XYZ file of C-alpha atoms in Angstrom:
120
model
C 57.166 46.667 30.415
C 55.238 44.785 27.310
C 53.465 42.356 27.999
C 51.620 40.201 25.276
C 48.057 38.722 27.039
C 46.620 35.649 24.699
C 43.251 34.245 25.067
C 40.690 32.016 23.188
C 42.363 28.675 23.251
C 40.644 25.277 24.236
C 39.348 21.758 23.091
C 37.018 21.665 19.567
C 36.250 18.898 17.818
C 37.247 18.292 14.633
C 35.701 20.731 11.966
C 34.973 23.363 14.441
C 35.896 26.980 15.598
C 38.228 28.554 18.122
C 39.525 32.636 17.705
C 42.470 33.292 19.040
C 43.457 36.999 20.654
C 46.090 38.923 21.713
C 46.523 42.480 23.096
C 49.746 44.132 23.776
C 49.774 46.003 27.052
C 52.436 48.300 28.098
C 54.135 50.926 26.236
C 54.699 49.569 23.004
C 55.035 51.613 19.561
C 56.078 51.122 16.147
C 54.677 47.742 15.816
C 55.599 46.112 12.208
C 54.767 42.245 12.509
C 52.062 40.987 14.606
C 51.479 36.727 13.836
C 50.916 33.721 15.365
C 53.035 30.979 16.132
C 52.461 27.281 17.141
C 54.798 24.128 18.494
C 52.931 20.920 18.505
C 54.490 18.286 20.696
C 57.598 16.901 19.632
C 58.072 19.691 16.896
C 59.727 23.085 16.386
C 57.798 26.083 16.453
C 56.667 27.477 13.160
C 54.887 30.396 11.820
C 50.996 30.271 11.450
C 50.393 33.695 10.283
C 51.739 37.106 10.317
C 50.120 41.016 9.502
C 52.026 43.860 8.319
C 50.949 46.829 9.677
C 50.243 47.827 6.040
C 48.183 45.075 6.125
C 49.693 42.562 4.417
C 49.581 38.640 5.494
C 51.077 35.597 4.805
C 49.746 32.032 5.753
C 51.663 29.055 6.628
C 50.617 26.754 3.895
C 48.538 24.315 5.915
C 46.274 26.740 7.506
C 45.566 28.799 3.892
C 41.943 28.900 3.551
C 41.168 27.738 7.120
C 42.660 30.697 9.329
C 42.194 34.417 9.270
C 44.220 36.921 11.062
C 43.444 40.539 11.494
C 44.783 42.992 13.686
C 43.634 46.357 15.383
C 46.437 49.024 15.110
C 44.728 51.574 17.594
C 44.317 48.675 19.951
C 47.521 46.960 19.397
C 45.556 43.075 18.868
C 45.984 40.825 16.902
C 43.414 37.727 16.115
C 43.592 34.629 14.537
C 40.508 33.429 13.538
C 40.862 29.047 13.094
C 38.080 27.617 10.972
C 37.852 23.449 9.818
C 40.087 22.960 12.672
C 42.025 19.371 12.285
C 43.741 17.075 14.878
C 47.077 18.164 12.947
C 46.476 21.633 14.382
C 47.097 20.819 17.779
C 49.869 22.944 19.858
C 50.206 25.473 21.772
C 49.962 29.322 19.869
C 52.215 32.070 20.752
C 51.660 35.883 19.875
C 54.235 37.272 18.783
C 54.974 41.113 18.203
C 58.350 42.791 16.400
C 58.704 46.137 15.943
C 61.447 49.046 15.956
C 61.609 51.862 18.335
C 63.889 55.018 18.993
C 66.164 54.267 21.571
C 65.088 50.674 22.288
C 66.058 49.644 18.466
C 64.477 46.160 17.240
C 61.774 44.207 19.224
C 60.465 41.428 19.629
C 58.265 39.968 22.237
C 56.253 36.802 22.734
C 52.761 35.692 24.526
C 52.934 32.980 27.068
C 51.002 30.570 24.834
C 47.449 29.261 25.083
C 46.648 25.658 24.156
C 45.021 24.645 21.631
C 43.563 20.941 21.171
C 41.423 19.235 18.102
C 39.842 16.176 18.971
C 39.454 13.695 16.048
């Protein structure tokens, strides 16, 4: 069974630090997407940023320039480093993983969230 174990969250004040990790444990291959999502109170979840496993990333357009995500194919993690961190970036983040596997077909699997909360 997969299971996706995220770690790193907290309280910062405004204009600080936090990294974010994740490491997929369990029998897990052909990993495509690994990202980052967030739902702040109130809202719908949204996508913070994803890695292809060519590399690749995209940003959500509110975190470009502040957050970082990189990713360790051999150890199937995946980090979000969150830099300038603003009240708006409150919520909770969720790892999320999709891949494709003989037999099983599509994935996709999702952390249990870790809090994250910028004090103004």
């Amino acid at each position: 069974q997969v299971q996706l174990v995220e770690s790193g969250g907290g309280l910062v004040q405004a204009g600080g630090s936090l990294r974010l990790s994740c490491a997929a444990s369990g029998r897990i291959f052909g990993i495509s997407v690994m990202g980052w999502y967030r739902q702040g109170s109130g809202k719908q979840r949204e996508l913070v940023a994803a890695i292809r496993d060519g590399g690749s990333t995209n940003y959500a357009d509110s975190v470009k320039g502040r957050f970082t995500i990189s990713r360790d194919n051999a150890k199937n993690t995946v980090d979000l480093q969150m830099n300038s961190l603003k009240p708006e970036d409150t919520a909770v983040y969720y790892c999320n993983v999709q891949g494709y596997w003989h037999g099983i077909g599509p994935y996709n699997y999702w952390g249990q969230g870790t809090q994250v909360t910028v004090s103004s």
